[in-house]
Tab-separated table of C-alpha atoms and ligand atoms in Angstrom:
chain	number	residue	atom	x	y	z
N	174	MET	CA	-121.771	143.083	-20.064
N	175	SER	CA	-122.869	143.628	-23.665
N	176	ASP	CA	-125.434	141.224	-25.199
N	177	ALA	CA	-123.113	141.131	-28.187
N	178	ARG	CA	-120.226	139.787	-26.080
N	179	PHE	CA	-119.489	136.627	-28.112
N	180	ASP	CA	-121.093	137.592	-31.427
N	181	ILE	CA	-117.671	137.995	-33.058
N	182	ALA	CA	-115.694	134.755	-32.935
N	183	HIS	CA	-112.296	135.847	-34.236
N	184	LEU	CA	-110.182	137.525	-36.888
N	185	ALA	CA	-110.469	135.283	-39.951
N	186	ARG	CA	-108.425	136.982	-42.640
N	187	ALA	CA	-106.750	140.153	-43.880
N	188	GLU	CA	-105.620	141.533	-47.211
N	189	LEU	CA	-102.268	143.273	-47.545
N	190	PHE	CA	-101.352	145.514	-50.443
N	191	SER	CA	-97.780	145.333	-51.684
N	192	PRO	CA	-95.831	147.270	-54.296
N	193	LYS	CA	-93.383	144.326	-54.333
N	194	PRO	CA	-95.795	141.385	-54.540
N	195	GLN	CA	-93.226	138.702	-55.396
N	196	GLU	CA	-90.895	139.692	-52.538
N	197	THR	CA	-93.862	139.906	-50.165
N	198	LEU	CA	-95.034	136.470	-51.274
N	199	ASP	CA	-91.520	135.068	-50.778
N	200	PHE	CA	-91.475	136.540	-47.250
N	201	PHE	CA	-94.685	134.772	-46.244
N	202	THR	CA	-93.906	131.472	-47.965
N	203	LYS	CA	-90.118	131.023	-47.635
N	204	PHE	CA	-89.617	132.632	-44.210
N	205	LEU	CA	-93.004	132.122	-42.527
N	206	GLY	CA	-93.906	128.820	-44.189
N	207	MET	CA	-97.387	129.791	-45.328
N	208	TYR	CA	-99.132	127.714	-47.990
N	209	VAL	CA	-100.413	129.254	-51.226
N	210	THR	CA	-103.976	128.001	-51.771
N	211	HIS	CA	-105.284	130.169	-54.602
N	212	ARG	CA	-104.342	132.819	-57.164
N	213	GLU	CA	-106.754	135.232	-58.800
N	214	GLY	CA	-106.026	138.421	-60.759
N	215	GLN	CA	-103.258	140.343	-58.974
N	216	SER	CA	-103.816	138.455	-55.698
N	217	VAL	CA	-102.327	135.396	-54.020
N	218	TYR	CA	-104.142	133.685	-51.120
N	219	LEU	CA	-102.255	132.020	-48.250
N	220	ARG	CA	-102.846	130.193	-45.000
N	221	GLY	CA	-100.802	129.106	-42.012
N	222	TYR	CA	-100.806	125.382	-41.235
N	223	GLU	CA	-103.409	125.761	-38.475
N	224	ASP	CA	-105.641	128.366	-40.113
N	225	PRO	CA	-109.082	126.720	-40.400
N	226	TYR	CA	-110.203	128.379	-43.645
N	227	PRO	CA	-108.863	128.367	-47.224
N	228	TRP	CA	-106.968	131.584	-46.595
N	229	SER	CA	-106.107	134.018	-43.801
N	230	LEU	CA	-103.892	136.315	-45.891
N	231	LYS	CA	-104.436	137.770	-49.334
N	232	ILE	CA	-101.518	139.601	-50.934
N	233	THR	CA	-102.594	142.010	-53.647
N	234	GLU	CA	-100.274	143.953	-55.928
N	235	ALA	CA	-100.852	147.691	-55.430
N	236	PRO	CA	-98.903	150.951	-55.828
N	237	GLU	CA	-98.590	151.358	-52.037
N	238	ALA	CA	-98.372	149.077	-49.008
N	239	GLY	CA	-101.361	148.973	-46.663
N	240	MET	CA	-104.309	146.896	-45.569
N	241	GLY	CA	-106.988	146.119	-48.153
N	242	HIS	CA	-109.372	144.857	-45.510
N	243	ALA	CA	-109.631	142.709	-42.411
N	244	ALA	CA	-112.553	140.364	-41.828
N	245	MET	CA	-113.890	138.963	-38.595
N	246	ARG	CA	-116.013	135.839	-38.458
N	247	THR	CA	-119.149	135.920	-36.327
N	248	SER	CA	-120.266	133.090	-34.021
N	249	SER	CA	-123.467	132.386	-35.995
N	250	PRO	CA	-125.463	133.643	-39.003
N	251	GLU	CA	-127.801	135.449	-36.577
N	252	ALA	CA	-124.835	137.149	-34.896
N	253	LEU	CA	-123.767	138.488	-38.301
N	254	GLU	CA	-127.231	139.996	-38.852
N	255	ARG	CA	-127.237	141.493	-35.343
N	256	ARG	CA	-123.810	143.113	-35.716
N	257	ALA	CA	-124.593	144.478	-39.193
N	258	LYS	CA	-127.884	145.899	-37.863
N	259	SER	CA	-126.115	147.541	-34.926
N	260	LEU	CA	-123.718	149.261	-37.328
N	261	THR	CA	-126.408	150.446	-39.757
N	262	ASP	CA	-128.669	151.555	-36.867
N	263	GLY	CA	-125.666	153.529	-35.631
N	264	ASN	CA	-125.454	155.325	-38.997
N	265	VAL	CA	-122.398	153.420	-40.180
N	266	ASP	CA	-122.682	152.870	-43.928
N	267	GLY	CA	-122.230	149.283	-44.981
N	268	THR	CA	-122.674	147.105	-48.032
N	269	TRP	CA	-123.153	143.366	-48.532
N	270	SER	CA	-120.900	141.470	-50.917
N	271	GLU	CA	-120.116	137.861	-51.752
N	272	ASP	CA	-117.064	137.780	-53.966
N	273	GLN	CA	-114.173	136.333	-51.955
N	274	PHE	CA	-112.737	132.889	-52.624
N	275	GLY	CA	-113.700	130.449	-49.863
N	276	TYR	CA	-116.064	132.773	-47.986
N	277	GLY	CA	-119.733	133.753	-48.310
N	278	LYS	CA	-121.932	136.756	-47.600
N	279	THR	CA	-119.908	139.610	-46.135
N	280	PHE	CA	-120.816	142.944	-44.544
N	281	GLU	CA	-118.286	145.656	-45.442
N	282	TYR	CA	-117.920	148.933	-43.566
N	283	GLN	CA	-115.284	151.376	-42.338
N	284	SER	CA	-114.001	152.086	-38.850
N	285	PRO	CA	-114.503	155.683	-37.617
N	286	ASP	CA	-110.931	156.353	-38.807
N	287	GLY	CA	-111.423	154.837	-42.275
N	288	HIS	CA	-110.085	151.260	-41.990
N	289	ASN	CA	-111.855	148.739	-44.248
N	290	LEU	CA	-113.452	146.132	-41.988
N	291	GLN	CA	-115.711	143.202	-42.785
N	292	LEU	CA	-117.948	140.747	-40.950
N	293	LEU	CA	-118.911	137.322	-42.218
N	294	TRP	CA	-120.224	133.952	-41.069
N	295	GLU	CA	-120.027	131.671	-44.102
N	296	ALA	CA	-116.551	130.201	-44.479
N	297	GLU	CA	-115.379	126.988	-46.092
N	298	LYS	CA	-113.284	124.717	-43.924
N	299	TYR	CA	-109.900	124.011	-45.452
N	300	VAL	CA	-109.432	120.391	-46.530
N	301	ALA	CA	-105.831	119.486	-47.290
N	302	PRO	CA	-104.913	117.255	-50.209
N	303	PRO	CA	-103.911	113.764	-49.002
N	304	GLU	CA	-100.154	114.476	-49.049
N	305	LEU	CA	-100.617	117.482	-46.718
N	306	ARG	CA	-102.997	115.887	-44.189
N	307	SER	CA	-101.674	115.869	-40.634
N	308	LYS	CA	-101.933	112.929	-38.252
N	309	ILE	CA	-102.787	115.486	-35.547
N	310	LEU	CA	-106.548	115.797	-35.909
N	311	THR	CA	-106.945	119.441	-34.839
N	312	ARG	CA	-104.335	120.469	-37.406
N	313	PRO	CA	-105.859	121.065	-40.887
N	314	SER	CA	-102.511	120.500	-42.625
N	315	LYS	CA	-98.978	119.310	-41.939
N	316	LYS	CA	-96.442	121.723	-40.531
N	317	PRO	CA	-94.469	122.751	-43.620
N	318	LEU	CA	-90.751	122.014	-43.948
N	319	GLN	CA	-89.852	125.595	-44.820
N	320	GLY	CA	-88.655	128.639	-42.859
N	321	ILE	CA	-90.018	129.068	-39.312
N	322	PRO	CA	-93.696	128.401	-40.034
N	323	VAL	CA	-96.464	130.413	-38.363
N	324	LYS	CA	-99.545	128.523	-37.198
N	325	ARG	CA	-102.222	131.088	-38.021
N	326	ILE	CA	-103.222	134.722	-38.286
N	327	ASP	CA	-103.372	136.266	-34.807
N	328	HIS	CA	-104.423	139.894	-34.556
N	329	LEU	CA	-104.633	143.281	-36.135
N	330	ASN	CA	-103.297	146.625	-34.909
N	331	LEU	CA	-104.830	149.761	-36.412
N	332	MET	CA	-103.305	153.250	-36.248
N	333	SER	CA	-105.889	155.922	-35.685
N	334	SER	CA	-106.119	159.676	-35.248
N	335	ASP	CA	-108.734	158.950	-32.540
N	336	VAL	CA	-108.275	155.750	-30.512
N	337	THR	CA	-111.396	156.333	-28.405
N	338	ALA	CA	-113.685	156.534	-31.458
N	339	VAL	CA	-112.368	153.245	-32.857
N	340	LYS	CA	-112.513	151.553	-29.450
N	341	ASP	CA	-116.081	152.730	-28.850
N	342	SER	CA	-117.166	151.367	-32.235
N	343	PHE	CA	-115.723	147.904	-31.501
N	344	GLU	CA	-117.307	147.866	-28.040
N	345	ARG	CA	-120.705	149.197	-29.071
N	346	HIS	CA	-121.281	147.466	-32.387
N	347	LEU	CA	-119.165	144.302	-32.188
N	348	GLY	CA	-119.352	143.477	-28.481
N	349	PHE	CA	-115.594	143.604	-27.956
N	350	ARG	CA	-114.313	144.380	-24.497
N	351	THR	CA	-111.244	146.485	-23.925
N	352	THR	CA	-108.837	144.407	-21.884
N	353	GLU	CA	-106.106	147.058	-21.554
N	354	ARG	CA	-105.502	150.627	-22.609
N	355	VAL	CA	-102.855	153.356	-22.349
N	356	VAL	CA	-103.688	156.946	-21.458
N	357	ASP	CA	-101.591	160.094	-21.777
N	358	GLY	CA	-103.371	162.454	-19.394
N	359	ASN	CA	-107.007	162.261	-20.501
N	360	VAL	CA	-106.234	161.018	-24.003
N	361	GLU	CA	-106.412	157.332	-24.876
N	362	ILE	CA	-103.392	156.510	-27.012
N	363	GLY	CA	-103.798	152.736	-27.140
N	364	ALA	CA	-106.543	150.152	-26.653
N	365	TRP	CA	-106.411	146.328	-26.798
N	366	MET	CA	-109.757	144.722	-27.519
N	367	SER	CA	-111.066	141.186	-27.581
N	368	SER	CA	-114.205	139.238	-28.386
N	369	ASN	CA	-112.911	135.998	-26.897
N	370	LEU	CA	-110.397	134.801	-24.299
N	371	LEU	CA	-107.355	136.274	-26.005
N	372	GLY	CA	-105.972	139.565	-24.758
N	373	HIS	CA	-106.708	141.102	-28.122
N	374	GLU	CA	-107.981	140.315	-31.578
N	375	VAL	CA	-107.783	143.970	-32.521
N	376	ALA	CA	-105.691	146.795	-31.067
N	377	CYS	CA	-105.685	150.467	-31.870
N	378	MET	CA	-102.825	152.897	-31.310
N	379	ARG	CA	-102.709	156.624	-31.835
N	380	ASP	CA	-101.125	157.803	-35.058
N	381	MET	CA	-98.602	160.296	-33.671
N	382	THR	CA	-98.352	161.917	-37.114
N	383	GLY	CA	-102.097	162.671	-37.145
N	384	GLY	CA	-102.763	160.325	-40.056
N	385	HIS	CA	-105.964	158.368	-40.650
N	386	GLY	CA	-106.898	154.795	-41.364
N	387	LYS	CA	-103.448	153.211	-41.469
N	388	LEU	CA	-102.365	149.705	-40.613
N	389	HIS	CA	-99.869	149.483	-37.760
N	390	HIS	CA	-99.296	145.762	-38.032
N	391	LEU	CA	-100.730	142.375	-38.774
N	392	ALA	CA	-99.646	139.565	-36.446
N	393	PHE	CA	-99.128	135.844	-36.974
N	394	PHE	CA	-99.022	133.250	-34.207
N	395	TYR	CA	-96.178	130.959	-33.173
N	396	GLY	CA	-97.255	130.129	-29.635
N	397	THR	CA	-93.715	129.765	-28.342
N	398	GLY	CA	-91.064	132.388	-27.689
N	399	GLN	CA	-88.202	130.269	-28.972
N	400	HIS	CA	-89.629	130.609	-32.488
N	401	ASN	CA	-89.269	134.397	-32.244
N	402	ILE	CA	-85.569	133.924	-31.409
N	403	ASP	CA	-85.114	131.449	-34.277
N	404	ALA	CA	-87.016	133.784	-36.601
N	405	VAL	CA	-84.971	136.869	-35.743
N	406	GLU	CA	-81.757	134.984	-36.597
N	407	MET	CA	-83.299	133.975	-39.914
N	408	PHE	CA	-84.388	137.557	-40.638
N	409	ARG	CA	-80.939	138.938	-39.710
N	410	ASP	CA	-79.182	136.458	-41.993
N	411	TYR	CA	-81.494	137.097	-44.939
N	412	ASP	CA	-81.691	140.918	-44.648
N	413	ILE	CA	-85.304	141.257	-43.578
N	414	GLN	CA	-85.589	144.606	-41.772
N	415	ILE	CA	-86.047	144.031	-38.023
N	416	GLU	CA	-87.710	146.778	-35.991
N	417	ALA	CA	-87.756	145.487	-32.403
N	418	GLY	CA	-87.621	142.343	-30.334
N	419	PRO	CA	-87.765	139.568	-29.461
N	420	ASP	CA	-89.071	140.736	-26.078
N	421	LYS	CA	-92.251	140.553	-24.023
N	422	HIS	CA	-94.903	143.267	-23.729
N	423	GLY	CA	-96.270	144.121	-20.289
N	424	ILE	CA	-99.483	145.033	-22.104
N	425	THR	CA	-101.153	141.666	-22.940
N	426	GLN	CA	-98.025	139.792	-21.654
N	427	SER	CA	-97.369	138.581	-25.172
N	428	GLN	CA	-94.000	137.874	-26.787
N	429	PHE	CA	-93.240	140.020	-29.802
N	430	LEU	CA	-90.927	140.423	-32.767
N	431	TYR	CA	-91.589	143.203	-35.267
N	432	VAL	CA	-90.219	143.150	-38.801
N	433	PHE	CA	-91.074	144.804	-42.098
N	434	GLU	CA	-92.059	142.570	-44.978
N	435	PRO	CA	-90.386	143.699	-48.235
N	436	GLY	CA	-93.520	145.541	-49.404
N	437	GLY	CA	-93.261	147.862	-46.379
N	438	ASN	CA	-95.987	146.542	-44.054
N	439	ARG	CA	-95.063	145.877	-40.429
N	440	ILE	CA	-95.555	142.243	-39.392
N	441	GLU	CA	-95.511	140.974	-35.810
N	442	LEU	CA	-94.481	137.453	-34.935
N	443	PHE	CA	-96.294	136.409	-31.828
N	444	GLY	CA	-94.703	134.039	-29.343
N	445	GLU	CA	-96.792	133.045	-26.317
N	446	ALA	CA	-100.378	134.291	-26.486
N	447	GLY	CA	-100.015	136.166	-23.207
N	448	TYR	CA	-102.676	136.568	-20.536
N	449	LEU	CA	-105.965	134.729	-21.215
N	450	HIS	CA	-109.119	136.510	-20.059
N	451	LEU	CA	-111.127	133.758	-18.392
N	452	ASP	CA	-112.694	136.204	-15.906
N	453	PRO	CA	-115.950	137.313	-17.610
N	454	ASP	CA	-116.257	140.701	-15.917
N	455	ALA	CA	-112.640	141.733	-15.463
N	456	GLU	CA	-112.073	145.474	-15.461
N	457	THR	CA	-110.106	147.199	-18.200
N	458	LYS	CA	-106.521	147.702	-17.032
N	459	THR	CA	-105.266	151.230	-17.637
N	460	TRP	CA	-101.551	151.919	-18.127
N	461	GLN	CA	-100.246	155.406	-17.372
N	462	MET	CA	-97.336	156.950	-19.274
N	463	SER	CA	-95.229	156.664	-16.111
N	464	ASP	CA	-95.355	152.847	-16.487
N	465	ILE	CA	-95.173	152.718	-20.247
N	466	ASP	CA	-91.682	151.177	-20.396
N	467	THR	CA	-92.981	148.069	-18.620
N	468	GLY	CA	-96.100	148.130	-20.771
N	469	LEU	CA	-94.166	148.218	-24.032
N	470	ALA	CA	-91.310	145.835	-23.302
N	471	VAL	CA	-90.657	144.103	-19.988
N	472	GLY	CA	-87.110	143.235	-21.055
N	473	GLY	CA	-86.262	146.777	-22.072
N	474	ALA	CA	-86.332	146.469	-25.884
N	475	LYS	CA	-86.754	149.915	-27.422
N	476	LEU	CA	-89.706	150.435	-29.720
N	477	PRO	CA	-88.298	153.204	-31.938
N	478	TRP	CA	-90.106	156.532	-32.082
N	479	GLU	CA	-88.946	157.072	-35.657
N	480	SER	CA	-90.823	153.980	-36.803
N	481	TYR	CA	-92.963	152.196	-34.198
N	482	PHE	CA	-94.935	155.253	-33.071
N	483	THR	CA	-95.033	157.062	-36.402
N	484	TYR	CA	-94.922	154.637	-39.327
N	485	GLY	CA	-97.976	152.842	-40.648
N	486	THR	CA	-99.164	151.816	-44.082
N	487	PRO	CA	-100.011	153.309	-46.480
N	488	SER	CA	-97.143	155.714	-45.862
N	489	PRO	CA	-96.449	158.853	-47.903
N	490	LEU	CA	-92.716	158.083	-47.548
N	491	SER	CA	-90.789	154.876	-48.032
N	492	LEU	CA	-89.776	153.223	-44.770
N	493	ASP	CA	-86.160	154.448	-45.062
N	494	GLN	CA	-87.251	158.000	-45.886
N	495	HIS	CA	-89.723	157.927	-43.012
N	496	ILE	CA	-87.089	156.782	-40.521
N	497	GLU	CA	-84.765	159.546	-41.678
N	498	LYS	CA	-87.481	162.186	-41.378
N	499	TYR	CA	-88.549	161.074	-37.901
N	500	ALA	CA	-85.044	160.356	-36.578
N	501	HIS	CA	-85.313	163.106	-33.978
N	502	PHE	CA	-89.016	162.697	-33.261
N	503	GLY	CA	-90.050	161.752	-29.740
N	504	PRO	CA	-91.409	163.003	-26.441
N	505	GLY	CA	-90.612	166.710	-26.121
N	506	ALA	CA	-89.095	166.980	-29.603
N	507	PRO	CA	-90.814	169.068	-32.277
N	508	ASP	CA	-92.868	167.385	-34.952
N	509	PRO	CA	-90.814	167.138	-38.181
N	510	ASP	CA	-93.586	168.794	-40.212
N	511	ALA	CA	-93.811	171.704	-37.760
N	512	LEU	CA	-90.018	171.929	-37.781
N	513	ALA	CA	-89.946	171.896	-41.582
N	514	ALA	CA	-92.629	174.614	-41.705
N	515	GLU	CA	-90.590	176.770	-39.302
N	516	LEU	CA	-87.405	176.247	-41.281
N	517	SER	CA	-89.179	177.044	-44.544
N	518	VAL	CA	-90.138	180.561	-43.377
N	519	PRO	CA	-86.625	182.087	-43.556
N	520	ASP	CA	-86.117	180.346	-46.904
N	521	GLU	CA	-89.171	182.064	-48.305
N	522	LEU	CA	-88.102	185.402	-46.827
N	523	GLU	CA	-84.676	184.954	-48.370
N	524	HIS	CA	-86.305	184.054	-51.649
N	525	SER	CA	-88.670	187.057	-51.659
N	526	ARG	CA	-85.769	189.318	-50.685
N	527	ALA	CA	-83.728	187.893	-53.533
N	528	VAL	CA	-86.610	188.539	-55.915
N	529	ALA	CA	-87.020	192.050	-54.512
N	530	ASP	CA	-83.288	192.668	-54.872
N	531	ALA	CA	-83.360	191.396	-58.427
N	532	SER	CA	-86.108	193.850	-59.314
N	533	LEU	CA	-84.097	196.843	-58.073
O	1748	LIG	FE1	-99.545	143.279	-31.957
O	1749	LIG	FE1	-97.021	143.630	-30.078
């Protein structure tokens, strides 16, 4: 077991970019009941009613959707120094900053695939104004009377051209253990990693389009599956694009619902937390492609190839354009780019012939 095993406590916050910041803000406040706690420049800061810090989500106006950064809180100031040293000793470039509302000194670096990640220890504890204080002492604020409110940020799923490289970095430098993974032959195409008892704080899935450094999804926690069913009805009625679910993954045993917030980022609503890893030296469970249907969705929900396995943010195409382009993508089917390249050859021949003919 790694000495660093509990040096990272949990995922504290993430920043999402949105080209439609008002619609994105409405999604998180009106539908998911998050509180706005701060505004600064082109950013709005939000928290769920059980998030312990002043914010867990920052929405920043930007030309494209995507993840600005994700930050994990360490278990002590010394743990922060140890993890930063491990990264720099491992030739990972990093810089220290201290410029985020509600948080202190932060180590910023990139995953091997180019995702912006941060580590920090200093964090203010959220103190609600008197009218929002809950009678339940472990709850930093009242459950809001709006939408189907999420309790807190849950986890992060990164798309990567190389799952193994990202997984190795989390294991080696941050002390995460890989609870489950999926292999296709000898290639790792998914890994679920944790620094605590949860099945995952961070997951990584292969970008089937060969892209780098994209966000697959950011997840928020309900803790009960009924909320996913209530939420999907709300999303259907109010025209929020639903991708898949509610259903239950075999991998992690968690209950899922995937939707797209109006800015284009995929958001997962998380029902039950799934399997808790109390066993300190449990082996990594490896799923083969032959069992992948159970791994993805026990109840048989289809995770669409044209979006779930190919779309992440930032995306060169809008979500609708992407879905159209990848409509016939899947196991055994040709890659749309390869197909387009093939189809473009006769066009060019025709064109050159036409030019040649014209010159006669
Ligand atoms: Fe997830
Ligand atoms: Fe999921």
